[in-house]
XYZ file of N, CA, C and O in Angstrom:
276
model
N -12.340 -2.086 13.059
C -12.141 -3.447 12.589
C -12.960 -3.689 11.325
O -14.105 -3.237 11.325
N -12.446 -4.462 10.051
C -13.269 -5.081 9.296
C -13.266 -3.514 7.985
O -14.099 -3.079 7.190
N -12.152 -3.198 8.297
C -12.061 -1.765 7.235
C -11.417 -2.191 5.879
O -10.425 -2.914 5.780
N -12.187 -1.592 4.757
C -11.422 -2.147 4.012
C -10.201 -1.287 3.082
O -10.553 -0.120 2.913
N -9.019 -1.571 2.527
C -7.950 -0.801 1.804
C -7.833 -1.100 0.786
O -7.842 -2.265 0.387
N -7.685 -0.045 0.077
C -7.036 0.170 -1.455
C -5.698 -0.262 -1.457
O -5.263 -1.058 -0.624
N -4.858 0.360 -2.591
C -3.644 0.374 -3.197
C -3.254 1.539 -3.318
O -3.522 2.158 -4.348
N -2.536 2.109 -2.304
C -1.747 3.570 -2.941
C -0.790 3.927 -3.605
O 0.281 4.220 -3.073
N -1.023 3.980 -5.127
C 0.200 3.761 -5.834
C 0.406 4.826 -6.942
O -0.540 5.049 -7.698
N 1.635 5.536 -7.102
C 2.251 6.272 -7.767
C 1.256 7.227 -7.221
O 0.857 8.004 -8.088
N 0.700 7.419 -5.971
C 0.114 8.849 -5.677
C -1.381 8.916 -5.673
O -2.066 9.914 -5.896
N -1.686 8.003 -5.456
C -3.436 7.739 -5.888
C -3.553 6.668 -5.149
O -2.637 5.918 -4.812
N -5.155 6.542 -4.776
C -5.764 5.161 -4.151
C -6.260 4.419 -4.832
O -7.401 4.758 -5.146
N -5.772 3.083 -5.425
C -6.616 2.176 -6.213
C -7.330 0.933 -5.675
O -7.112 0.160 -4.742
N -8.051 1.016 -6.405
C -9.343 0.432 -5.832
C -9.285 -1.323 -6.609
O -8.837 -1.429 -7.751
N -9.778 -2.573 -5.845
C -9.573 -4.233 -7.143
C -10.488 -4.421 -6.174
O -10.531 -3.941 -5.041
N -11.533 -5.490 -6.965
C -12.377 -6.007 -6.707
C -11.782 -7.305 -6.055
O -12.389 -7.706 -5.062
N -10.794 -7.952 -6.422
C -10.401 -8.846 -5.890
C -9.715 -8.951 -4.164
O -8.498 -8.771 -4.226
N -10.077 -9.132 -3.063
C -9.406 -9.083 -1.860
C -9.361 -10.188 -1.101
O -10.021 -11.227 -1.110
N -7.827 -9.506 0.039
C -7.920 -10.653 0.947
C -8.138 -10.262 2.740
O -7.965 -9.126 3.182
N -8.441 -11.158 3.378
C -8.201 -10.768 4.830
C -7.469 -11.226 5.244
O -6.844 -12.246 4.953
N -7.399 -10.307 6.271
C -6.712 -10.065 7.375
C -7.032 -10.164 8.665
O -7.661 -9.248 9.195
N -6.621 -11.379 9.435
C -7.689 -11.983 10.537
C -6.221 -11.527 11.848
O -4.996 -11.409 11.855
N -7.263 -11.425 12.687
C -6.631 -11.641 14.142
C -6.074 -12.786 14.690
O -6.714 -13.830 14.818
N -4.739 -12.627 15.071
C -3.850 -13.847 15.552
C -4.546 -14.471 16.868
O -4.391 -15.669 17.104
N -5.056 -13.927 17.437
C -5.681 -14.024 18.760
C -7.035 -14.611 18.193
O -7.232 -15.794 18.472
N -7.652 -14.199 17.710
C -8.911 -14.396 17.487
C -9.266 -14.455 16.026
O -9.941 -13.536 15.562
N -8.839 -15.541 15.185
C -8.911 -16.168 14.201
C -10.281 -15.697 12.993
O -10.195 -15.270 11.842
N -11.702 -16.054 14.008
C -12.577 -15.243 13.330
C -13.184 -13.982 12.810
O -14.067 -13.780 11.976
N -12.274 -13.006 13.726
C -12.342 -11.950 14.057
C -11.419 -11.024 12.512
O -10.225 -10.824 12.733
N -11.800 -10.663 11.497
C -11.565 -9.794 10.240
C -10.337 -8.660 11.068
O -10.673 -8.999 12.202
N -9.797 -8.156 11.192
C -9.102 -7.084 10.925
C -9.546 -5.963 10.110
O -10.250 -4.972 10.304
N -8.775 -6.547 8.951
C -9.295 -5.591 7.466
C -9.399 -6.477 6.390
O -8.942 -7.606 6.218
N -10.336 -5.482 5.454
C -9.872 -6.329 3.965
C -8.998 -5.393 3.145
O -9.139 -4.188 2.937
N -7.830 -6.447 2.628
C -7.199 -5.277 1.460
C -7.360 -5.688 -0.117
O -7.738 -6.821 -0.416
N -7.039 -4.661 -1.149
C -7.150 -5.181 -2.389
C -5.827 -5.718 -2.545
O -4.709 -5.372 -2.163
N -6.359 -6.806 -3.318
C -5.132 -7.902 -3.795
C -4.621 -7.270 -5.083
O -5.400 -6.836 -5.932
N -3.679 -7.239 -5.174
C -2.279 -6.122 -6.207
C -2.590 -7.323 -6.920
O -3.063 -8.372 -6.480
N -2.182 -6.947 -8.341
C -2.122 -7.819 -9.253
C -0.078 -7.774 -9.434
O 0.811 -7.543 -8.615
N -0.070 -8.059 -10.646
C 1.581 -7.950 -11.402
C 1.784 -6.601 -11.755
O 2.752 -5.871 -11.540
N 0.636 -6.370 -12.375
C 0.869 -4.961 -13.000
C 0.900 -3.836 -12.136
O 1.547 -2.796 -12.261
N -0.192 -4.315 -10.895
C 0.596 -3.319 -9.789
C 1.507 -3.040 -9.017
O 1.749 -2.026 -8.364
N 2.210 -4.388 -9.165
C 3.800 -3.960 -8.208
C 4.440 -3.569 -9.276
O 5.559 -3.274 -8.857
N 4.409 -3.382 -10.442
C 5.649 -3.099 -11.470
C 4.841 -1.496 -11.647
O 5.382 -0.587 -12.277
N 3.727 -1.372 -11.103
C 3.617 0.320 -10.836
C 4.536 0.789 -10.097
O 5.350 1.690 -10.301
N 4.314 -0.039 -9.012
C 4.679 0.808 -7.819
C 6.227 0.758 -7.609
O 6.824 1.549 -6.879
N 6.771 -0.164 -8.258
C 8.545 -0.450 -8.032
C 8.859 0.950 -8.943
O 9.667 1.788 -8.543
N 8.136 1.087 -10.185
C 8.190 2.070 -11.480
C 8.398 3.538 -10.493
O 9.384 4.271 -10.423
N 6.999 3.639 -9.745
C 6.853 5.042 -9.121
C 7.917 5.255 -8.263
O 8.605 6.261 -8.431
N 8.235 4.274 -7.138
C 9.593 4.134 -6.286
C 10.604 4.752 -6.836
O 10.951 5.904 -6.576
N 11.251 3.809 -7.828
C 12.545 4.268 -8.914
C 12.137 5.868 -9.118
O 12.909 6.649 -8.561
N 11.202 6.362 -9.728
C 11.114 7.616 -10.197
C 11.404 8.676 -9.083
O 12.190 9.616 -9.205
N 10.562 8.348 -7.845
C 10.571 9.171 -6.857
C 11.832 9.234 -6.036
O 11.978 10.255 -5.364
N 12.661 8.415 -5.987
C 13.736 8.126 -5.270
C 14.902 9.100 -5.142
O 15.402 9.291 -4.034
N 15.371 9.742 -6.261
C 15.951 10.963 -6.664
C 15.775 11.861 -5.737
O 16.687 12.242 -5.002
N 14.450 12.328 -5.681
C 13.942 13.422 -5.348
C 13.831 13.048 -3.478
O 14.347 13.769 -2.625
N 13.227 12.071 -3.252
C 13.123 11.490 -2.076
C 14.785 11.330 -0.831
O 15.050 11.528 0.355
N 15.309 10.979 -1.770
C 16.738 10.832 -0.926
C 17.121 12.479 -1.025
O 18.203 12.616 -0.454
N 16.814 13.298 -1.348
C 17.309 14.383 -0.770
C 16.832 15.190 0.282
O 17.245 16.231 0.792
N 15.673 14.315 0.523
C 14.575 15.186 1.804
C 15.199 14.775 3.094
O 15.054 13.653 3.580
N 16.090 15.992 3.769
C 16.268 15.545 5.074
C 15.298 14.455 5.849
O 14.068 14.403 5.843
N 16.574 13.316 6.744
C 15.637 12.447 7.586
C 14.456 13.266 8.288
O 13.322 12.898 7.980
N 14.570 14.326 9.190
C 13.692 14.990 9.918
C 12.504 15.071 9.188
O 11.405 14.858 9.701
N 12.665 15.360 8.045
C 11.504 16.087 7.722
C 11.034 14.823 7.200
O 9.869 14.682 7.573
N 11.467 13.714 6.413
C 10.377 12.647 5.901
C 9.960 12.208 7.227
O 8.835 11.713 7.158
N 10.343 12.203 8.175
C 9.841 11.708 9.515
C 8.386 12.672 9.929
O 7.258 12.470 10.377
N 8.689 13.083 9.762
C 7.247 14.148 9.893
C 6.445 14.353 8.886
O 5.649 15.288 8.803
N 6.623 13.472 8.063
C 5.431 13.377 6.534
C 5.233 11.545 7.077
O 4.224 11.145 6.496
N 5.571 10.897 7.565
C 4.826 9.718 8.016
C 4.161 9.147 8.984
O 3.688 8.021 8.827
Protein backbone atom coordinates (compact mmCIF):
# COMPACT_ATOMS: atom_id res chain seq x y z
CA UNK A 1 0.00 0.00 0.00
CA UNK A 2 1.01 3.68 -0.47
CA UNK A 3 3.46 2.62 -3.56
CA UNK A 4 4.24 4.99 -5.74
CA UNK A 5 4.09 4.79 -10.06
CA UNK A 6 5.65 6.21 -12.88
CA UNK A 7 4.57 6.47 -16.53
CA UNK A 8 5.51 3.69 -18.83
CA UNK A 9 5.77 5.12 -22.00
CA UNK A 10 7.13 4.30 -25.43
CA UNK A 11 9.21 1.63 -23.40
CA UNK A 12 10.63 3.39 -20.44
CA UNK A 13 9.48 4.46 -16.89
CA UNK A 14 8.87 8.11 -16.47
CA UNK A 15 9.12 9.67 -13.62
CA UNK A 16 6.67 13.77 -12.75
CA UNK A 17 6.92 15.33 -9.80
CA UNK A 18 3.47 16.17 -10.01
CA UNK A 19 0.94 13.25 -8.45
CA UNK A 20 -2.23 11.97 -7.56
CA UNK A 21 -3.86 9.38 -5.14
CA UNK A 22 -5.38 6.76 -5.08
CA UNK A 23 -7.50 6.06 -1.98
CA UNK A 24 -9.48 3.04 -0.89
CA UNK A 25 -13.23 2.84 -1.57
CA UNK A 26 -13.69 1.15 1.68
CA UNK A 27 -11.49 3.08 3.58
CA UNK A 28 -11.24 6.58 2.29
CA UNK A 29 -8.08 7.47 4.35
CA UNK A 30 -6.30 4.70 3.57
CA UNK A 31 -3.61 5.75 0.18
CA UNK A 32 -3.52 2.86 -2.16
CA UNK A 33 -0.87 4.34 -4.40
CA UNK A 34 0.52 7.43 -5.68
CA UNK A 35 0.77 7.84 -9.47
CA UNK A 36 2.50 10.47 -11.68
CA UNK A 37 0.09 12.78 -13.19
CA UNK A 38 0.69 12.59 -17.28
CA UNK A 39 0.79 15.83 -18.59
CA UNK A 40 -0.53 16.52 -22.60
CA UNK A 41 2.62 15.82 -23.86
CA UNK A 42 2.48 12.54 -22.35
CA UNK A 43 -0.53 11.07 -23.75
CA UNK A 44 0.41 12.34 -27.26
CA UNK A 45 3.64 10.10 -26.38
CA UNK A 46 2.02 7.40 -25.67
CA UNK A 47 -1.01 7.44 -28.38
CA UNK A 48 2.43 8.27 -30.80
CA UNK A 49 4.19 4.95 -29.36
CA UNK A 50 0.71 2.90 -29.62
CA UNK A 51 0.23 3.94 -33.40
CA UNK A 52 3.91 2.95 -34.04
CA UNK A 53 3.81 -0.30 -32.23
CA UNK A 54 0.54 -1.49 -33.47
CA UNK A 55 1.78 -2.95 -36.82
CA UNK A 56 4.05 -5.03 -35.28
CA UNK A 57 1.77 -5.84 -32.24
CA UNK A 58 -1.30 -7.09 -34.19
CA UNK A 59 0.70 -9.71 -35.62
CA UNK A 60 1.72 -11.39 -32.32
CA UNK A 61 -0.48 -14.34 -31.91
CA UNK A 62 -3.32 -13.88 -29.08
CA UNK A 63 -1.48 -16.74 -27.05
CA UNK A 64 1.52 -15.40 -26.92
CA UNK A 65 0.65 -11.55 -26.02
CA UNK A 66 -1.27 -13.33 -23.30
CA UNK A 67 1.75 -14.59 -21.84
CA UNK A 68 3.77 -11.27 -22.07
CA UNK A 69 0.99 -9.72 -19.66
Amino acid sequence: LGATQGLFLDGAWVDRAERFESLNPSYPSQIVSKHAKATAEDARRAVESAYQAFGDWSRVAAGERAGLA
